[in-house]
Amino acid sequence: MEAIKQKIKALIPKAFMYRYYLHSAKKAVLPDLKRRVYDKVYDASEVERLNRDLTLQYHIVEKGLTMPEPRPGFGRLVVLKLCDLVMKYHKMELPADSLEFSQSVSVLKEYYHFHQSISFELDTEVRNKLSPIVSSFDAVVGLPQIITTNVAYFNEVNAAFDIFSKSRYSVRNYSKEQIPVELLLQCVELAQKSPSFCNRQPTRVHIVKSDEKKQAILNIQNGNRGFGHLADTLIVLTSVISTTKDIHERNENHLNGGMFAMSLLFAMHFNKIAACALNWAVSEDKELIMREILKLERNEIPLLVISCGFAPDSFKVAASPRKKGDEITTLHL
């Protein structure tokens, strides 16, 4: 029967098959697109949007505070926006102990005190918005950014998994020491134990050490300013879409790539390699540039960029506090 199906399929013009599959794909994907668009236009609650925006802005500021050399007055527009969001949250009388609010206030206080410590005078608008927050929310406490050393950061790599996994943070500061390719390949080998749909193993790994290619990739990735240039290596994870059978498996490339990425980050941490996963939410024109840089096949899609290197003697990492497990869990007993 399968042989007959293949013969019939071979007789059908490719253009017709393309249009048929395109129609099927649109039908399968449309509900998800509608759901996302509806959420942006009608459904997204004001509180959810506010918490989202607080997190996005405070994380930019906390990253700036952990840069190898924070630029005095950095992130001015972000800080102003974060101040406005904090005051909006406060005026709505929402819980002051929420992670999003407490960390936003904490980061703004830290930003203020950092500039005091280096005797840098912030401009009038920033001072006018920061001062009320610094003086009015003494009881609001978040997590400060973490100052650590190479030895301390990797001290738990041989500990039990619960301790080991909690010891890993994104690192945005690297020494000039080069990572041996053999060590990176060992990390990839460990990551290969990640779950894979029907063992089809769609993820591919591109280890980029060429200075020219690294710079080209950093130029199109939004989120590496201030530290990307220090990375000894960029790792680009891609996925082969031919490993999926039909459009209903469309999420598997990203799901498998996500699991592989976490395994790879843990493997690098175990091997004392500092790393940071960089977002790859880009427009089509930037993806086309990435495809050209790496000479990707048509059926291979970029998923994620990871910057990595050996850690310097001392550095900072962003606190980036997480919600508690029971806050994100629903029990169906």
Short mmCIF file of C-alpha atoms in Angstrom, two decimals:
data_model
loop_
_atom_site.label_atom_id
_atom_site.label_comp_id
_atom_site.label_asym_id
_atom_site.label_seq_id
_atom_site.Cartn_x
_atom_site.Cartn_y
_atom_site.Cartn_z
CA MET A 1 0.00 0.00 0.00
CA GLU A 2 2.81 2.42 0.89
CA ALA A 3 4.51 1.72 -2.43
CA ILE A 4 1.27 2.54 -4.28
CA LYS A 5 0.94 5.81 -2.34
CA GLN A 6 4.47 6.79 -3.29
CA LYS A 7 3.81 6.06 -6.97
CA ILE A 8 0.64 8.15 -6.93
CA LYS A 9 2.49 10.96 -5.16
CA ALA A 10 5.25 10.86 -7.77
CA LEU A 11 2.67 11.44 -10.53
CA ILE A 12 1.27 14.59 -8.90
CA PRO A 13 2.97 17.85 -10.04
CA LYS A 14 5.19 19.43 -7.37
CA ALA A 15 3.42 22.80 -7.73
CA PHE A 16 0.09 21.19 -6.90
CA MET A 17 1.57 19.38 -3.89
CA TYR A 18 3.11 22.64 -2.69
CA ARG A 19 -0.23 24.44 -2.83
CA TYR A 20 -1.96 21.54 -1.08
CA TYR A 21 0.55 21.46 1.78
CA LEU A 22 0.49 25.26 2.03
CA HIS A 23 -3.30 25.19 2.41
CA SER A 24 -3.02 22.47 5.07
CA ALA A 25 -0.35 24.44 6.89
CA LYS A 26 -2.43 27.63 6.95
CA LYS A 27 -5.40 25.68 8.30
CA ALA A 28 -3.28 24.15 11.07
CA VAL A 29 -1.44 27.32 12.07
CA LEU A 30 -4.32 29.80 11.82
CA PRO A 31 -5.93 28.95 15.21
CA ASP A 32 -2.65 29.67 17.00
CA LEU A 33 -2.16 32.93 15.11
CA LYS A 34 -5.72 34.00 15.91
CA ARG A 35 -5.20 33.15 19.58
CA ARG A 36 -2.05 35.26 19.76
CA VAL A 37 -3.52 38.21 17.89
CA TYR A 38 -6.71 38.08 19.98
CA ASP A 39 -4.60 38.13 23.14
CA LYS A 40 -2.76 41.24 21.99
CA VAL A 41 -5.93 43.07 20.97
CA TYR A 42 -8.60 41.89 23.39
CA ASP A 43 -7.57 39.45 26.09
CA ALA A 44 -4.27 40.48 27.68
CA SER A 45 -5.05 41.78 31.17
CA GLU A 46 -3.58 45.10 32.24
CA VAL A 47 -1.86 43.48 35.22
CA GLU A 48 -0.25 40.78 33.06
CA ARG A 49 0.99 43.40 30.61
CA LEU A 50 2.32 45.54 33.44
CA ASN A 51 4.19 42.63 35.03
CA ARG A 52 5.55 41.69 31.62
CA ASP A 53 6.83 45.21 30.99
CA LEU A 54 8.31 45.55 34.48
CA THR A 55 10.27 42.35 33.96
CA LEU A 56 11.48 43.31 30.50
CA GLN A 57 12.73 46.70 31.69
CA TYR A 58 14.27 45.69 35.03
CA HIS A 59 16.15 42.85 33.37
CA ILE A 60 17.74 45.27 30.91
CA VAL A 61 18.90 47.43 33.82
CA GLU A 62 20.18 44.52 35.92
CA LYS A 63 22.11 43.23 32.90
CA GLY A 64 23.66 46.68 32.54
CA LEU A 65 24.75 46.63 36.18
CA THR A 66 26.63 43.36 35.59
CA MET A 67 28.49 44.45 32.48
CA PRO A 68 32.31 44.18 32.64
CA GLU A 69 32.46 48.00 32.48
CA PRO A 70 29.03 49.60 33.09
CA ARG A 71 28.81 52.88 31.20
CA PRO A 72 27.91 55.79 33.51
CA GLY A 73 24.33 56.86 32.84
CA PHE A 74 23.59 53.71 30.84
CA GLY A 75 20.03 52.78 29.90
CA ARG A 76 18.57 56.24 30.49
CA LEU A 77 15.35 55.70 28.49
CA VAL A 78 14.84 52.24 29.99
CA VAL A 79 15.27 53.60 33.52
CA LEU A 80 12.77 56.38 32.88
CA LYS A 81 10.24 53.89 31.54
CA LEU A 82 10.82 51.52 34.45
CA CYS A 83 10.24 54.38 36.91
CA ASP A 84 6.92 55.17 35.24
CA LEU A 85 5.89 51.51 35.34
CA VAL A 86 6.76 51.22 39.04
CA MET A 87 4.67 54.27 39.91
CA LYS A 88 1.80 53.00 37.77
CA TYR A 89 1.91 49.65 39.59
CA HIS A 90 1.97 51.44 42.94
CA LYS A 91 -0.99 53.67 42.06
CA MET A 92 -2.99 50.59 41.04
CA GLU A 93 -2.47 49.32 44.62
CA LEU A 94 -1.19 45.96 43.44
CA PRO A 95 0.75 43.64 45.81
CA ALA A 96 4.04 45.25 46.82
CA ASP A 97 5.63 41.87 47.47
CA SER A 98 5.26 40.57 43.92
CA LEU A 99 8.51 39.49 42.28
CA GLU A 100 8.07 41.89 39.36
CA PHE A 101 7.50 44.97 41.51
CA SER A 102 10.01 44.21 44.26
CA GLN A 103 12.79 43.42 41.80
CA SER A 104 12.02 46.52 39.71
CA VAL A 105 12.28 48.76 42.77
CA SER A 106 15.42 46.96 43.95
CA VAL A 107 17.12 47.34 40.58
CA LEU A 108 16.28 51.05 40.41
CA LYS A 109 17.72 51.56 43.90
CA GLU A 110 20.84 49.67 42.87
CA TYR A 111 21.14 51.80 39.72
CA TYR A 112 20.87 54.95 41.82
CA HIS A 113 23.46 53.85 44.39
CA PHE A 114 25.84 52.60 41.70
CA HIS A 115 26.01 56.07 40.19
CA GLN A 116 26.46 57.59 43.63
CA SER A 117 29.38 55.24 44.25
CA ILE A 118 31.19 56.42 41.12
CA SER A 119 30.29 60.09 41.77
CA PHE A 120 28.35 60.37 38.52
CA GLU A 121 25.50 62.90 38.49
CA LEU A 122 22.46 61.60 36.65
CA ASP A 123 20.51 64.13 34.60
CA THR A 124 17.63 66.05 36.17
CA GLU A 125 14.80 64.04 34.63
CA VAL A 126 16.27 60.72 35.77
CA ARG A 127 16.95 62.07 39.29
CA ASN A 128 13.43 63.44 39.59
CA LYS A 129 11.91 60.07 38.73
CA LEU A 130 14.38 57.94 40.68
CA SER A 131 14.44 59.91 43.93
CA PRO A 132 10.80 59.24 44.99
CA ILE A 133 11.26 55.52 44.35
CA VAL A 134 14.51 55.35 46.32
CA SER A 135 13.02 57.28 49.26
CA SER A 136 9.48 55.86 49.30
CA PHE A 137 9.93 52.11 49.08
CA ASP A 138 12.31 51.22 51.92
CA ALA A 139 10.26 48.14 52.78
CA VAL A 140 10.40 46.79 49.24
CA VAL A 141 13.39 44.45 48.93
CA GLY A 142 14.56 42.47 45.90
CA LEU A 143 17.76 40.64 45.04
CA PRO A 144 20.95 42.59 44.32
CA GLN A 145 23.22 41.54 41.47
CA ILE A 146 25.72 38.89 42.48
CA ILE A 147 29.45 39.57 42.75
CA THR A 148 31.41 36.34 42.46
CA THR A 149 34.72 34.80 41.47
CA ASN A 150 35.69 32.12 39.00
CA VAL A 151 36.39 29.66 41.84
CA ALA A 152 33.17 30.42 43.74
CA TYR A 153 30.95 30.32 40.65
CA PHE A 154 32.08 26.83 39.65
CA ASN A 155 32.40 25.50 43.20
CA GLU A 156 29.26 23.34 42.94
CA VAL A 157 29.78 21.69 39.55
CA ASN A 158 30.29 18.30 41.20
CA ALA A 159 27.50 18.72 43.75
CA ALA A 160 24.12 16.96 43.77
CA PHE A 161 21.88 18.01 40.90
CA ASP A 162 19.64 20.30 42.96
CA ILE A 163 22.66 22.29 44.14
CA PHE A 164 24.45 22.11 40.78
CA SER A 165 21.46 23.36 38.77
CA LYS A 166 20.83 26.30 41.12
CA SER A 167 24.48 27.36 40.86
CA ARG A 168 24.27 28.16 37.13
CA TYR A 169 23.64 31.73 36.01
CA SER A 170 24.00 33.49 32.68
CA VAL A 171 27.51 34.95 32.51
CA ARG A 172 28.21 38.04 30.40
CA ASN A 173 31.91 38.44 31.08
CA TYR A 174 34.71 36.32 29.66
CA SER A 175 38.49 36.12 29.87
CA LYS A 176 40.74 36.08 26.80
CA GLU A 177 41.56 32.38 27.26
CA GLN A 178 40.35 30.27 24.35
CA ILE A 179 38.04 27.30 24.82
CA PRO A 180 39.47 24.16 23.17
CA VAL A 181 37.15 22.85 20.46
CA GLU A 182 37.53 19.36 21.94
CA LEU A 183 36.01 20.57 25.22
CA LEU A 184 33.05 22.12 23.40
CA LEU A 185 32.51 18.87 21.50
CA GLN A 186 32.43 17.00 24.83
CA CYS A 187 29.65 19.36 25.95
CA VAL A 188 27.71 18.70 22.73
CA GLU A 189 28.10 14.98 23.30
CA LEU A 190 26.58 15.31 26.79
CA ALA A 191 23.71 17.40 25.42
CA GLN A 192 22.91 14.62 22.96
CA LYS A 193 21.18 12.80 25.83
CA SER A 194 18.39 15.41 25.67
CA PRO A 195 14.90 14.03 24.96
CA SER A 196 14.14 13.89 21.25
CA PHE A 197 10.82 13.22 19.52
CA CYS A 198 10.89 9.61 18.33
CA ASN A 199 14.69 9.86 18.61
CA ARG A 200 14.79 11.91 15.38
CA GLN A 201 17.42 14.29 16.81
CA PRO A 202 16.70 17.41 14.73
CA THR A 203 19.10 19.79 16.52
CA ARG A 204 22.36 20.84 14.88
CA VAL A 205 25.25 22.74 16.48
CA HIS A 206 27.41 25.41 14.82
CA ILE A 207 30.54 26.32 16.79
CA VAL A 208 31.68 29.75 15.62
CA LYS A 209 35.19 30.91 16.46
CA SER A 210 35.91 33.00 13.37
CA ASP A 211 36.14 36.65 14.49
CA GLU A 212 34.51 37.80 11.26
CA LYS A 213 31.55 35.44 11.59
CA LYS A 214 31.15 36.12 15.31
CA GLN A 215 30.92 39.85 14.71
CA ALA A 216 28.46 39.37 11.85
CA ILE A 217 26.19 37.28 14.09
CA LEU A 218 26.45 39.70 17.02
CA ASN A 219 25.48 42.54 14.69
CA ILE A 220 22.11 40.93 13.97
CA GLN A 221 21.40 39.52 17.45
CA ASN A 222 19.63 42.04 19.69
CA GLY A 223 20.88 41.63 23.25
CA ASN A 224 24.68 41.31 23.41
CA ARG A 225 25.68 44.96 23.72
CA GLY A 226 28.51 45.54 26.19
CA PHE A 227 29.73 41.94 26.41
CA GLY A 228 29.18 40.01 23.16
CA HIS A 229 32.55 41.08 21.79
CA LEU A 230 34.25 39.32 24.73
CA ALA A 231 32.91 35.87 23.82
CA ASP A 232 35.58 33.44 22.71
CA THR A 233 32.94 31.32 20.99
CA LEU A 234 29.39 31.65 19.73
CA ILE A 235 27.29 28.51 19.49
CA VAL A 236 24.33 28.65 17.13
CA LEU A 237 21.71 25.94 17.55
CA THR A 238 19.66 25.10 14.48
CA SER A 239 17.09 22.44 13.64
CA VAL A 240 16.38 20.35 10.55
CA ILE A 241 12.69 20.71 9.69
CA SER A 242 12.80 17.65 7.41
CA THR A 243 12.77 15.53 10.58
CA THR A 244 9.07 16.41 11.04
CA LYS A 245 6.45 14.46 9.10
CA ASP A 246 3.75 17.12 8.74
CA ILE A 247 2.64 20.56 9.90
CA HIS A 248 1.15 19.18 13.11
CA GLU A 249 4.70 18.52 14.32
CA ARG A 250 5.69 22.15 13.64
CA ASN A 251 6.56 22.88 17.29
CA GLU A 252 8.88 19.92 17.71
CA ASN A 253 11.96 21.64 16.24
CA HIS A 254 11.81 24.41 18.82
CA LEU A 255 10.78 22.11 21.67
CA ASN A 256 13.64 19.72 21.00
CA GLY A 257 16.04 22.61 20.48
CA GLY A 258 15.02 24.14 23.80
CA MET A 259 15.67 20.92 25.71
CA PHE A 260 18.99 20.46 23.92
CA ALA A 261 19.98 24.05 24.73
CA MET A 262 19.41 23.59 28.46
CA SER A 263 21.35 20.34 28.46
CA LEU A 264 24.18 22.07 26.60
CA LEU A 265 24.22 24.97 29.07
CA PHE A 266 24.41 22.51 31.97
CA ALA A 267 27.17 20.58 30.18
CA MET A 268 29.18 23.77 29.72
CA HIS A 269 28.64 24.72 33.36
CA PHE A 270 29.85 21.25 34.39
CA ASN A 271 32.98 21.80 32.28
CA LYS A 272 33.52 25.26 33.83
CA ILE A 273 32.62 27.22 30.71
CA ALA A 274 30.72 30.46 31.31
CA ALA A 275 27.79 30.98 28.94
CA CYS A 276 24.75 33.09 28.18
CA ALA A 277 21.77 32.13 26.00
CA LEU A 278 20.89 35.00 23.66
CA ASN A 279 17.42 35.46 22.22
CA TRP A 280 16.75 34.84 18.53
CA ALA A 281 13.46 36.70 18.06
CA VAL A 282 14.35 38.38 14.77
CA SER A 283 12.82 39.53 11.52
CA GLU A 284 13.14 37.55 8.30
CA ASP A 285 15.89 39.78 6.91
CA LYS A 286 18.13 39.02 9.88
CA GLU A 287 17.43 35.30 9.62
CA LEU A 288 18.47 35.44 5.97
CA ILE A 289 21.76 37.05 7.03
CA MET A 290 22.32 34.28 9.58
CA ARG A 291 21.59 31.68 6.93
CA GLU A 292 24.23 33.25 4.69
CA ILE A 293 26.82 33.51 7.47
CA LEU A 294 26.50 29.83 8.40
CA LYS A 295 25.66 28.59 4.88
CA LEU A 296 22.57 26.84 6.22
CA GLU A 297 20.60 24.44 4.07
CA ARG A 298 17.05 25.45 3.17
CA ASN A 299 15.62 22.89 5.60
CA GLU A 300 17.73 24.09 8.55
CA ILE A 301 16.36 26.86 10.77
CA PRO A 302 18.23 28.94 13.40
CA LEU A 303 16.90 28.57 16.96
CA LEU A 304 19.27 30.15 19.45
CA VAL A 305 22.66 31.82 19.90
CA ILE A 306 24.83 31.09 22.95
CA SER A 307 27.85 33.22 23.85
CA CYS A 308 30.54 31.54 25.90
CA GLY A 309 34.08 31.75 27.19
CA PHE A 310 36.13 31.03 30.26
CA ALA A 311 35.17 33.25 33.19
CA PRO A 312 37.52 35.98 34.45
CA ASP A 313 38.87 35.94 38.02
CA SER A 314 35.95 38.04 39.28
CA PHE A 315 32.68 39.17 37.70
CA LYS A 316 29.00 39.90 38.31
CA VAL A 317 25.90 37.95 37.32
CA ALA A 318 22.32 39.22 37.21
CA ALA A 319 20.16 38.03 40.11
CA SER A 320 17.16 37.39 37.81
CA PRO A 321 14.98 35.94 40.61
CA ARG A 322 12.55 33.18 39.73
CA LYS A 323 9.00 32.61 40.87
CA LYS A 324 8.50 29.75 43.32
CA GLY A 325 7.43 26.43 41.87
CA ASP A 326 4.01 26.48 43.52
CA GLU A 327 3.32 29.90 41.97
CA ILE A 328 3.43 28.46 38.46
CA THR A 329 1.92 25.07 39.20
CA THR A 330 -1.73 23.99 39.03
CA LEU A 331 -2.60 20.70 40.70
CA HIS A 332 -5.24 18.49 39.08
CA LEU A 333 -5.79 15.85 41.74
#
